[in-house]
């Protein structure tokens, strides 16, 4: 690695401070031994690193280095670089004085996102940042109104950069999250948020207005990925909240806990997914008119809004999406999708749910068959799940060069590594499946289109 002297000094100072912070916490956080996850037979997990900070998204290089984005800087740094060997991560250094979510590698650069800007750093032949003190600013002025404000990053096969921009609203009410308040006519928030924007990957200092709105009608997208088989962008939407709280005339608490679905969309340029005018009801398998715009839980509204390609239980907060292309896992996983569900806060008085990683089978670039819970146990136990006080909350996914799956958690700052060994099948033949989501009405919602 080649660093400017100032950059090297800052990196060393920040790294030493971070290591000291990780090793001298006031309260010792419980750690899941050997990963502690419930996985299908033949799979194992281990903890690569712990207590890093609120680890949002991550990327693993061919050299087994792991770049991790932190929601907020820890000891002055918002991006960490670790080297993983034999299942353990060694912190190399940290850099960048801004927190955020998105991180990707594209054409010899590391791209990182704050809530308002996109930066990139030149990488050397080992995929290490050449100069941590001199990032290039690629996009500035992205909207941050303190709700649904995180920014993820994705590139297509032509080098375009895509940034989801969440809407700072639950359902575009005149008075947000106020019982009985109706929706704003035409939802003016959609002029600058609630969709996916496309930018040049290489042009410096692009303004928000330089971007092209690729798709709209998406309330809040954190999980976004490019599918090489379908040649499409896939996203996971966070569905709206509080149906019974805001419109008790039409919805009871159980309905509010189970509606609407968290939806997967396959996007083309110009698509409209329908928020805030509709939500997707997985039981009726229909697009339902929102109560803020005259709906009553029964009225449908098809219009020109696209259908989801897959649907999942309500309020589980999908925060990352990864198409598996490795060779380590069994063939059924090849080209399928892993989804990190961060977990719910708003299913009360029903138990909270989520805090797991789901696998969605794909065929020819589209969902095919029932989804299943792949990795569970992040929360620390059934009571922690039901209360919503989870020990770990899955947030980011990455694939290692050997085909291992990495999962990071933005509660305790833990990175899990999941591997497969067919020789362990006999060991695990009587092992219970992790697909133990016990809310029967929700489990019945395994609907794919």
Tab-separated table of C-alpha atoms in Angstrom:
chain	number	residue	atom	x	y	z
A	1	UNK	CA	0.000	0.000	0.000
A	2	UNK	CA	1.057	3.531	-0.753
A	3	UNK	CA	-0.212	6.263	1.533
A	4	UNK	CA	0.523	9.930	1.913
A	5	UNK	CA	2.314	10.440	5.222
A	6	UNK	CA	-0.574	12.374	6.726
A	7	UNK	CA	-3.022	9.723	5.618
A	8	UNK	CA	-0.861	6.972	7.158
A	9	UNK	CA	-0.636	8.813	10.446
A	10	UNK	CA	-4.381	9.377	10.609
A	11	UNK	CA	-5.136	5.762	9.728
A	12	UNK	CA	-2.817	4.475	12.444
A	13	UNK	CA	-4.212	6.860	15.028
A	14	UNK	CA	-7.821	6.015	14.223
A	15	UNK	CA	-7.121	2.285	14.116
A	16	UNK	CA	-5.372	2.265	17.490
A	17	UNK	CA	-8.220	4.247	19.004
A	18	UNK	CA	-10.792	1.895	17.531
A	19	UNK	CA	-8.971	-1.194	18.764
A	20	UNK	CA	-8.795	0.359	22.220
A	21	UNK	CA	-12.503	1.104	22.065
A	22	UNK	CA	-13.351	-2.476	21.033
A	23	UNK	CA	-11.207	-3.956	23.801
A	24	UNK	CA	-12.320	-1.658	26.609
A	25	UNK	CA	-16.092	-1.470	26.491
A	26	UNK	CA	-17.787	-0.432	29.707
A	27	UNK	CA	-20.168	-3.385	29.517
A	28	UNK	CA	-19.048	-6.702	28.099
A	29	UNK	CA	-21.435	-7.633	25.284
A	30	UNK	CA	-22.515	-11.266	25.092
A	31	UNK	CA	-21.043	-13.061	22.079
A	32	UNK	CA	-22.588	-16.026	20.299
A	33	UNK	CA	-20.034	-18.843	20.476
A	34	UNK	CA	-19.078	-20.316	17.075
A	35	UNK	CA	-21.587	-17.994	15.447
A	36	UNK	CA	-24.479	-19.515	17.376
A	37	UNK	CA	-26.814	-19.447	14.362
A	38	UNK	CA	-29.500	-21.922	13.401
A	39	UNK	CA	-28.674	-23.074	9.857
A	40	UNK	CA	-29.617	-25.882	7.454
A	41	UNK	CA	-27.747	-29.174	7.708
A	42	UNK	CA	-24.142	-28.970	6.541
A	43	UNK	CA	-23.793	-25.243	7.252
A	44	UNK	CA	-21.733	-23.666	10.030
A	45	UNK	CA	-21.117	-20.132	11.225
A	46	UNK	CA	-18.402	-18.295	13.066
A	47	UNK	CA	-17.853	-14.750	14.257
A	48	UNK	CA	-15.226	-12.925	12.215
A	49	UNK	CA	-15.305	-9.682	14.216
A	50	UNK	CA	-17.334	-8.109	16.993
A	51	UNK	CA	-18.019	-4.728	18.603
A	52	UNK	CA	-17.122	-2.772	15.472
A	53	UNK	CA	-19.907	-0.209	15.713
A	54	UNK	CA	-23.213	-0.147	13.843
A	55	UNK	CA	-22.114	-2.183	10.821
A	56	UNK	CA	-24.507	-1.485	7.947
A	57	UNK	CA	-23.271	-2.873	4.602
A	58	UNK	CA	-20.024	-4.653	3.747
A	59	UNK	CA	-18.064	-5.953	0.767
A	60	UNK	CA	-15.427	-8.716	0.624
A	61	UNK	CA	-12.514	-8.463	-1.821
A	62	UNK	CA	-10.797	-11.338	-3.686
A	63	UNK	CA	-7.965	-10.993	-1.141
A	64	UNK	CA	-10.386	-11.738	1.770
A	65	UNK	CA	-10.347	-8.138	2.950
A	66	UNK	CA	-13.625	-6.794	4.291
A	67	UNK	CA	-14.728	-3.181	3.927
A	68	UNK	CA	-17.437	-2.305	6.461
A	69	UNK	CA	-19.573	0.842	6.579
A	70	UNK	CA	-20.626	2.144	9.983
A	71	UNK	CA	-23.864	4.062	10.491
A	72	UNK	CA	-21.963	6.586	12.597
A	73	UNK	CA	-18.195	7.058	12.857
A	74	UNK	CA	-16.400	5.333	15.720
A	75	UNK	CA	-13.370	7.241	16.967
A	76	UNK	CA	-13.589	9.439	13.899
A	77	UNK	CA	-13.789	6.763	11.189
A	78	UNK	CA	-16.832	5.542	9.255
A	79	UNK	CA	-15.276	2.820	7.050
A	80	UNK	CA	-13.223	-0.094	8.371
A	81	UNK	CA	-10.905	-2.477	6.548
A	82	UNK	CA	-10.367	-5.928	8.035
A	83	UNK	CA	-8.391	-8.870	6.731
A	84	UNK	CA	-10.071	-12.251	7.287
A	85	UNK	CA	-7.998	-15.389	7.622
A	86	UNK	CA	-9.052	-18.773	9.004
A	87	UNK	CA	-12.401	-17.314	9.969
A	88	UNK	CA	-11.037	-14.423	12.024
A	89	UNK	CA	-10.885	-10.773	11.073
A	90	UNK	CA	-7.933	-8.521	11.829
A	91	UNK	CA	-8.595	-4.794	11.753
A	92	UNK	CA	-6.125	-3.150	9.385
A	93	UNK	CA	-7.249	0.469	9.512
A	94	UNK	CA	-10.223	2.830	9.380
A	95	UNK	CA	-10.830	5.969	7.336
A	96	UNK	CA	-13.462	8.510	6.296
A	97	UNK	CA	-14.987	10.768	8.946
A	98	UNK	CA	-18.604	10.174	7.842
A	99	UNK	CA	-21.057	7.400	8.617
A	100	UNK	CA	-23.528	5.789	6.236
A	101	UNK	CA	-24.690	2.540	4.679
A	102	UNK	CA	-23.614	1.844	1.085
A	103	UNK	CA	-20.261	0.365	0.073
A	104	UNK	CA	-19.286	-1.196	-3.267
A	105	UNK	CA	-16.215	-1.854	-5.397
A	106	UNK	CA	-16.423	-0.887	-9.067
A	107	UNK	CA	-13.739	-0.550	-11.755
A	108	UNK	CA	-10.825	-0.145	-9.363
A	109	UNK	CA	-12.545	2.180	-6.888
A	110	UNK	CA	-14.175	1.771	-3.491
A	111	UNK	CA	-17.491	3.677	-3.366
A	112	UNK	CA	-18.990	4.694	-0.022
A	113	UNK	CA	-22.212	6.530	0.817
A	114	UNK	CA	-23.160	8.969	3.517
A	115	UNK	CA	-26.813	9.959	3.831
A	116	UNK	CA	-26.245	12.886	1.453
A	117	UNK	CA	-23.167	12.110	-0.678
A	118	UNK	CA	-21.332	9.395	-2.608
A	119	UNK	CA	-17.514	9.218	-2.479
A	120	UNK	CA	-14.951	6.953	-4.083
A	121	UNK	CA	-11.357	5.987	-3.297
A	122	UNK	CA	-8.788	4.697	-5.791
A	123	UNK	CA	-7.707	1.109	-5.056
A	124	UNK	CA	-4.324	-0.468	-5.663
A	125	UNK	CA	-3.671	-3.965	-7.050
A	126	UNK	CA	-4.504	-5.519	-3.673
A	127	UNK	CA	-7.812	-3.643	-3.493
A	128	UNK	CA	-6.488	-1.419	-0.706
A	129	UNK	CA	-7.240	2.298	-0.738
A	130	UNK	CA	-4.236	4.173	-2.143
A	131	UNK	CA	-4.876	7.394	-0.215
A	132	UNK	CA	-7.541	7.421	2.479
A	133	UNK	CA	-7.270	11.196	2.889
A	134	UNK	CA	-8.281	12.024	-0.690
A	135	UNK	CA	-11.658	10.623	-1.721
A	136	UNK	CA	-13.360	11.924	-4.852
A	137	UNK	CA	-16.882	13.233	-4.344
A	138	UNK	CA	-19.108	11.724	-7.035
A	139	UNK	CA	-22.601	12.862	-5.959
A	140	UNK	CA	-23.675	15.542	-3.500
A	141	UNK	CA	-26.971	16.968	-2.298
A	142	UNK	CA	-28.917	13.734	-1.806
A	143	UNK	CA	-32.014	14.307	0.306
A	144	UNK	CA	-31.737	13.643	4.042
A	145	UNK	CA	-34.824	14.591	6.014
A	146	UNK	CA	-34.069	12.272	8.958
A	147	UNK	CA	-36.554	9.527	8.011
A	148	UNK	CA	-35.746	6.734	5.527
A	149	UNK	CA	-32.552	8.618	4.778
A	150	UNK	CA	-29.875	5.922	4.339
A	151	UNK	CA	-28.261	5.506	0.922
A	152	UNK	CA	-27.192	2.223	-0.653
A	153	UNK	CA	-25.092	1.820	-3.814
A	154	UNK	CA	-25.420	-0.524	-6.798
A	155	UNK	CA	-23.910	-0.760	-10.295
A	156	UNK	CA	-25.413	-2.387	-13.369
A	157	UNK	CA	-23.481	-4.213	-16.080
A	158	UNK	CA	-23.025	-0.976	-18.061
A	159	UNK	CA	-21.353	0.990	-15.259
A	160	UNK	CA	-24.338	3.080	-14.218
A	161	UNK	CA	-24.618	3.818	-10.509
A	162	UNK	CA	-27.998	3.487	-8.790
A	163	UNK	CA	-28.923	5.109	-5.471
A	164	UNK	CA	-32.247	4.464	-3.692
A	165	UNK	CA	-33.698	7.599	-2.070
A	166	UNK	CA	-36.330	6.912	0.588
A	167	UNK	CA	-39.339	9.135	1.167
A	168	UNK	CA	-39.339	11.030	4.495
A	169	UNK	CA	-42.870	9.875	5.235
A	170	UNK	CA	-44.889	6.835	6.202
A	171	UNK	CA	-47.739	7.277	3.715
A	172	UNK	CA	-47.518	10.862	2.378
A	173	UNK	CA	-50.139	12.161	4.810
A	174	UNK	CA	-50.774	15.876	5.197
A	175	UNK	CA	-49.605	15.326	8.780
A	176	UNK	CA	-47.261	12.374	8.906
A	177	UNK	CA	-48.297	9.480	11.184
A	178	UNK	CA	-51.365	11.372	12.427
A	179	UNK	CA	-54.627	9.391	12.845
A	180	UNK	CA	-57.138	10.214	10.125
A	181	UNK	CA	-54.872	12.594	8.203
A	182	UNK	CA	-55.379	12.102	4.469
A	183	UNK	CA	-52.746	11.818	1.774
A	184	UNK	CA	-51.326	14.861	0.017
A	185	UNK	CA	-52.735	15.242	-3.487
A	186	UNK	CA	-50.205	14.017	-6.019
A	187	UNK	CA	-47.735	13.277	-3.193
A	188	UNK	CA	-45.230	16.091	-3.912
A	189	UNK	CA	-42.541	14.167	-2.001
A	190	UNK	CA	-42.194	11.929	-5.055
A	191	UNK	CA	-40.619	14.817	-6.946
A	192	UNK	CA	-37.353	14.256	-5.125
A	193	UNK	CA	-37.620	10.983	-3.173
A	194	UNK	CA	-39.368	7.633	-3.041
A	195	UNK	CA	-37.510	5.867	-5.837
A	196	UNK	CA	-34.214	4.833	-7.388
A	197	UNK	CA	-31.957	7.410	-9.073
A	198	UNK	CA	-29.309	6.695	-11.717
A	199	UNK	CA	-26.006	8.602	-11.885
A	200	UNK	CA	-22.751	8.365	-13.770
A	201	UNK	CA	-20.236	6.246	-11.886
A	202	UNK	CA	-17.262	8.386	-12.955
A	203	UNK	CA	-18.347	12.024	-13.090
A	204	UNK	CA	-17.281	14.110	-10.091
A	205	UNK	CA	-19.493	16.471	-8.085
A	206	UNK	CA	-22.802	15.526	-9.655
A	207	UNK	CA	-25.753	17.279	-8.084
A	208	UNK	CA	-28.988	15.531	-7.170
A	209	UNK	CA	-30.624	17.108	-10.199
A	210	UNK	CA	-28.046	15.514	-12.509
A	211	UNK	CA	-29.436	12.085	-11.690
A	212	UNK	CA	-32.199	10.312	-13.624
A	213	UNK	CA	-35.160	8.972	-11.698
A	214	UNK	CA	-35.071	5.355	-12.844
A	215	UNK	CA	-38.068	4.089	-10.835
A	216	UNK	CA	-40.593	5.669	-8.486
A	217	UNK	CA	-43.370	4.737	-6.055
A	218	UNK	CA	-40.966	3.074	-3.603
A	219	UNK	CA	-41.399	4.202	0.002
A	220	UNK	CA	-38.012	3.117	1.328
A	221	UNK	CA	-35.419	0.871	-0.297
A	222	UNK	CA	-32.231	-0.176	1.488
A	223	UNK	CA	-31.723	-3.553	-0.240
A	224	UNK	CA	-30.796	-3.262	-3.914
A	225	UNK	CA	-28.899	-5.648	-6.215
A	226	UNK	CA	-28.213	-6.282	-9.892
A	227	UNK	CA	-29.265	-9.672	-11.287
A	228	UNK	CA	-27.038	-10.823	-14.136
A	229	UNK	CA	-29.470	-13.477	-15.372
A	230	UNK	CA	-32.438	-11.116	-15.672
A	231	UNK	CA	-30.326	-8.016	-16.452
A	232	UNK	CA	-32.522	-6.111	-14.026
A	233	UNK	CA	-32.353	-4.176	-10.793
A	234	UNK	CA	-34.035	-5.938	-7.868
A	235	UNK	CA	-35.067	-4.061	-4.734
A	236	UNK	CA	-36.797	-4.820	-1.452
A	237	UNK	CA	-39.261	-2.217	-0.202
A	238	UNK	CA	-39.998	-1.410	3.441
A	239	UNK	CA	-43.807	-1.360	3.529
A	240	UNK	CA	-45.909	1.260	5.287
A	241	UNK	CA	-46.688	1.190	9.019
A	242	UNK	CA	-49.544	1.742	11.474
A	243	UNK	CA	-52.719	0.862	9.580
A	244	UNK	CA	-54.753	0.272	12.755
A	245	UNK	CA	-53.270	3.263	14.590
A	246	UNK	CA	-54.003	5.685	11.777
A	247	UNK	CA	-57.251	4.177	10.433
A	248	UNK	CA	-58.866	2.013	13.157
A	249	UNK	CA	-62.189	2.222	11.285
A	250	UNK	CA	-60.834	-0.167	8.648
A	251	UNK	CA	-58.049	-2.163	10.298
A	252	UNK	CA	-57.597	-4.036	13.576
A	253	UNK	CA	-54.235	-4.601	15.272
A	254	UNK	CA	-53.744	-8.092	13.861
A	255	UNK	CA	-54.318	-6.850	10.316
A	256	UNK	CA	-51.918	-3.995	10.957
A	257	UNK	CA	-49.263	-6.497	12.076
A	258	UNK	CA	-49.675	-8.588	8.928
A	259	UNK	CA	-50.114	-5.845	6.327
A	260	UNK	CA	-48.711	-4.856	3.969
A	261	UNK	CA	-46.196	-7.328	2.572
A	262	UNK	CA	-42.522	-6.480	2.348
A	263	UNK	CA	-42.144	-6.714	-1.427
A	264	UNK	CA	-39.425	-7.613	-3.893
A	265	UNK	CA	-39.592	-5.719	-7.199
A	266	UNK	CA	-37.737	-6.280	-10.466
A	267	UNK	CA	-37.329	-2.823	-11.983
A	268	UNK	CA	-37.247	-1.472	-15.504
A	269	UNK	CA	-36.605	2.165	-16.369
A	270	UNK	CA	-39.771	4.176	-15.713
A	271	UNK	CA	-41.468	1.656	-13.408
A	272	UNK	CA	-43.848	2.827	-10.675
A	273	UNK	CA	-44.404	0.522	-7.685
A	274	UNK	CA	-47.393	2.532	-6.475
A	275	UNK	CA	-46.482	4.003	-3.079
A	276	UNK	CA	-48.247	5.904	-1.490
A	277	UNK	CA	-51.419	5.069	-3.390
A	278	UNK	CA	-51.392	1.310	-2.934
A	279	UNK	CA	-49.997	-1.438	-0.763
A	280	UNK	CA	-49.712	-5.140	-1.589
A	281	UNK	CA	-51.980	-7.523	0.359
A	282	UNK	CA	-50.327	-10.982	0.297
A	283	UNK	CA	-53.503	-12.763	1.411
A	284	UNK	CA	-55.765	-11.233	-1.239
A	285	UNK	CA	-52.814	-11.159	-3.662
A	286	UNK	CA	-53.946	-7.748	-4.822
A	287	UNK	CA	-52.823	-4.133	-4.854
A	288	UNK	CA	-55.066	-2.376	-2.297
A	289	UNK	CA	-55.895	1.335	-2.281
A	290	UNK	CA	-54.309	3.073	0.714
A	291	UNK	CA	-56.736	4.489	3.305
A	292	UNK	CA	-54.992	7.862	3.004
A	293	UNK	CA	-56.265	7.973	-0.571
A	294	UNK	CA	-59.793	6.678	-0.022
A	295	UNK	CA	-59.206	2.982	0.573
A	296	UNK	CA	-60.976	0.795	3.118
A	297	UNK	CA	-58.882	-2.364	3.064
A	298	UNK	CA	-60.936	-3.841	0.212
A	299	UNK	CA	-60.781	-1.416	-2.712
A	300	UNK	CA	-58.169	-2.314	-5.297
A	301	UNK	CA	-56.178	-0.032	-7.570
A	302	UNK	CA	-54.199	-1.581	-10.408
A	303	UNK	CA	-53.519	1.472	-12.573
A	304	UNK	CA	-50.057	1.174	-14.179
A	305	UNK	CA	-48.340	0.123	-10.969
A	306	UNK	CA	-46.067	-2.906	-11.245
A	307	UNK	CA	-46.645	-6.121	-9.305
A	308	UNK	CA	-44.097	-7.441	-6.831
A	309	UNK	CA	-42.225	-10.531	-7.968
A	310	UNK	CA	-42.197	-11.941	-4.424
A	311	UNK	CA	-43.777	-11.028	-1.090
A	312	UNK	CA	-42.709	-11.539	2.524
A	313	UNK	CA	-44.211	-10.967	5.998
A	314	UNK	CA	-44.976	-7.407	7.053
A	315	UNK	CA	-42.640	-5.031	8.868
A	316	UNK	CA	-39.535	-7.246	8.851
A	317	UNK	CA	-37.357	-4.495	7.322
A	318	UNK	CA	-35.309	-5.996	4.452
A	319	UNK	CA	-31.942	-4.230	4.538
A	320	UNK	CA	-29.807	-6.112	2.031
A	321	UNK	CA	-30.181	-8.387	-0.966
A	322	UNK	CA	-27.500	-10.636	-2.454
A	323	UNK	CA	-27.624	-12.967	-5.449
A	324	UNK	CA	-25.434	-15.952	-4.662
A	325	UNK	CA	-22.977	-16.865	-7.422
A	326	UNK	CA	-20.447	-18.871	-5.411
A	327	UNK	CA	-19.568	-22.554	-5.640
A	328	UNK	CA	-19.337	-23.429	-1.934
A	329	UNK	CA	-23.067	-23.838	-1.240
A	330	UNK	CA	-25.221	-26.640	-2.724
A	331	UNK	CA	-26.594	-26.177	-6.238
A	332	UNK	CA	-30.061	-25.094	-5.043
A	333	UNK	CA	-28.553	-21.817	-3.815
A	334	UNK	CA	-26.822	-20.919	-7.091
A	335	UNK	CA	-28.196	-17.629	-8.469
A	336	UNK	CA	-30.814	-17.477	-5.715
A	337	UNK	CA	-31.301	-14.506	-3.402
A	338	UNK	CA	-30.366	-14.041	0.244
A	339	UNK	CA	-32.254	-11.282	2.078
A	340	UNK	CA	-31.238	-9.785	5.430
A	341	UNK	CA	-34.317	-8.924	7.498
A	342	UNK	CA	-33.422	-6.391	10.158
A	343	UNK	CA	-36.511	-7.182	12.270
A	344	UNK	CA	-39.720	-5.426	13.235
A	345	UNK	CA	-40.678	-2.803	15.781
A	346	UNK	CA	-44.330	-2.276	14.841
A	347	UNK	CA	-46.219	-5.582	14.996
A	348	UNK	CA	-47.509	-4.897	18.507
A	349	UNK	CA	-49.582	-6.228	20.207
A	350	UNK	CA	-48.565	-9.214	18.074
A	351	UNK	CA	-45.039	-10.534	18.755
A	352	UNK	CA	-42.227	-8.846	16.870
A	353	UNK	CA	-40.552	-10.940	14.181
A	354	UNK	CA	-37.678	-11.155	11.745
A	355	UNK	CA	-34.009	-10.803	12.735
A	356	UNK	CA	-33.037	-13.512	10.245
A	357	UNK	CA	-31.662	-14.149	6.765
A	358	UNK	CA	-34.040	-15.610	4.191
A	359	UNK	CA	-33.252	-17.569	1.042
A	360	UNK	CA	-35.424	-17.067	-2.048
A	361	UNK	CA	-34.931	-19.606	-4.869
A	362	UNK	CA	-34.615	-18.155	-8.382
A	363	UNK	CA	-34.892	-19.681	-11.853
A	364	UNK	CA	-33.921	-17.882	-15.053
A	365	UNK	CA	-33.473	-14.643	-13.165
A	366	UNK	CA	-36.854	-14.574	-11.376
A	367	UNK	CA	-38.180	-15.896	-8.017
A	368	UNK	CA	-39.234	-19.517	-8.270
A	369	UNK	CA	-40.696	-21.389	-5.328
A	370	UNK	CA	-41.151	-20.719	-1.623
A	371	UNK	CA	-38.766	-18.621	0.392
A	372	UNK	CA	-37.296	-20.114	3.552
A	373	UNK	CA	-35.559	-18.905	6.670
A	374	UNK	CA	-31.900	-19.715	6.067
A	375	UNK	CA	-30.095	-18.275	9.104
A	376	UNK	CA	-31.811	-17.617	12.419
A	377	UNK	CA	-30.721	-17.061	16.008
A	378	UNK	CA	-29.371	-13.555	15.612
A	379	UNK	CA	-31.813	-12.144	18.158
A	380	UNK	CA	-30.535	-14.240	21.047
A	381	UNK	CA	-33.731	-16.184	21.732
A	382	UNK	CA	-37.473	-16.370	21.244
A	383	UNK	CA	-38.195	-13.814	23.974
A	384	UNK	CA	-35.755	-11.336	22.447
A	385	UNK	CA	-37.403	-11.794	19.067
A	386	UNK	CA	-40.944	-11.381	20.396
A	387	UNK	CA	-40.051	-8.246	22.359
A	388	UNK	CA	-38.034	-6.741	19.525
A	389	UNK	CA	-34.967	-6.405	21.787
A	390	UNK	CA	-32.685	-8.426	19.572
A	391	UNK	CA	-29.040	-8.976	20.409
A	392	UNK	CA	-28.069	-8.820	16.731
A	393	UNK	CA	-29.962	-7.306	13.794
A	394	UNK	CA	-28.877	-8.581	10.355
A	395	UNK	CA	-28.231	-5.652	8.020
A	396	UNK	CA	-25.586	-6.334	5.358
A	397	UNK	CA	-24.673	-9.316	3.173
A	398	UNK	CA	-21.534	-10.133	1.174
A	399	UNK	CA	-20.066	-13.109	-0.654
A	400	UNK	CA	-16.477	-14.103	-0.055
A	401	UNK	CA	-14.072	-15.267	-2.792
A	402	UNK	CA	-14.482	-18.868	-1.627
A	403	UNK	CA	-18.295	-18.631	-1.678
A	404	UNK	CA	-18.810	-18.057	2.057
A	405	UNK	CA	-21.683	-15.766	3.052
A	406	UNK	CA	-20.952	-12.834	5.374
A	407	UNK	CA	-23.637	-11.122	7.465
A	408	UNK	CA	-23.078	-7.959	9.463
A	409	UNK	CA	-25.175	-6.674	12.324
A	410	UNK	CA	-25.791	-3.008	13.104
A	411	UNK	CA	-26.633	-3.491	16.765
A	412	UNK	CA	-23.502	-5.094	18.253
A	413	UNK	CA	-21.242	-4.595	15.239
A	414	UNK	CA	-20.707	-8.298	14.622
A	415	UNK	CA	-19.684	-9.973	11.352
A	416	UNK	CA	-20.786	-13.588	10.880
A	417	UNK	CA	-19.304	-15.947	8.293
A	418	UNK	CA	-21.465	-18.835	7.070
A	419	UNK	CA	-19.837	-21.802	5.322
A	420	UNK	CA	-20.913	-25.178	3.978
A	421	UNK	CA	-19.211	-28.563	4.167
A	422	UNK	CA	-21.013	-31.596	2.753
A	423	UNK	CA	-19.070	-33.792	5.169
A	424	UNK	CA	-21.074	-32.188	7.979
A	425	UNK	CA	-24.403	-33.440	6.601
A	426	UNK	CA	-24.266	-36.661	8.610
A	427	UNK	CA	-23.417	-34.695	11.743
A	428	UNK	CA	-26.446	-32.475	11.211
A	429	UNK	CA	-28.965	-35.006	9.866
A	430	UNK	CA	-31.249	-34.640	12.921
A	431	UNK	CA	-30.730	-30.913	13.248
A	432	UNK	CA	-34.002	-28.906	13.253
A	433	UNK	CA	-34.544	-26.546	10.340
A	434	UNK	CA	-34.105	-22.824	10.995
A	435	UNK	CA	-37.378	-22.296	9.145
A	436	UNK	CA	-39.225	-21.972	12.440
A	437	UNK	CA	-41.173	-18.736	11.997
A	438	UNK	CA	-44.102	-19.718	14.195
A	439	UNK	CA	-46.673	-17.051	13.334
A	440	UNK	CA	-48.932	-19.363	11.311
A	441	UNK	CA	-50.950	-16.681	9.438
A	442	UNK	CA	-47.696	-15.093	8.308
A	443	UNK	CA	-46.036	-18.385	7.458
A	444	UNK	CA	-48.974	-19.123	5.173
A	445	UNK	CA	-47.989	-16.007	3.232
A	446	UNK	CA	-45.295	-17.767	1.179
A	447	UNK	CA	-46.563	-16.256	-2.040
A	448	UNK	CA	-44.544	-15.723	-5.173
A	449	UNK	CA	-45.730	-14.295	-8.470
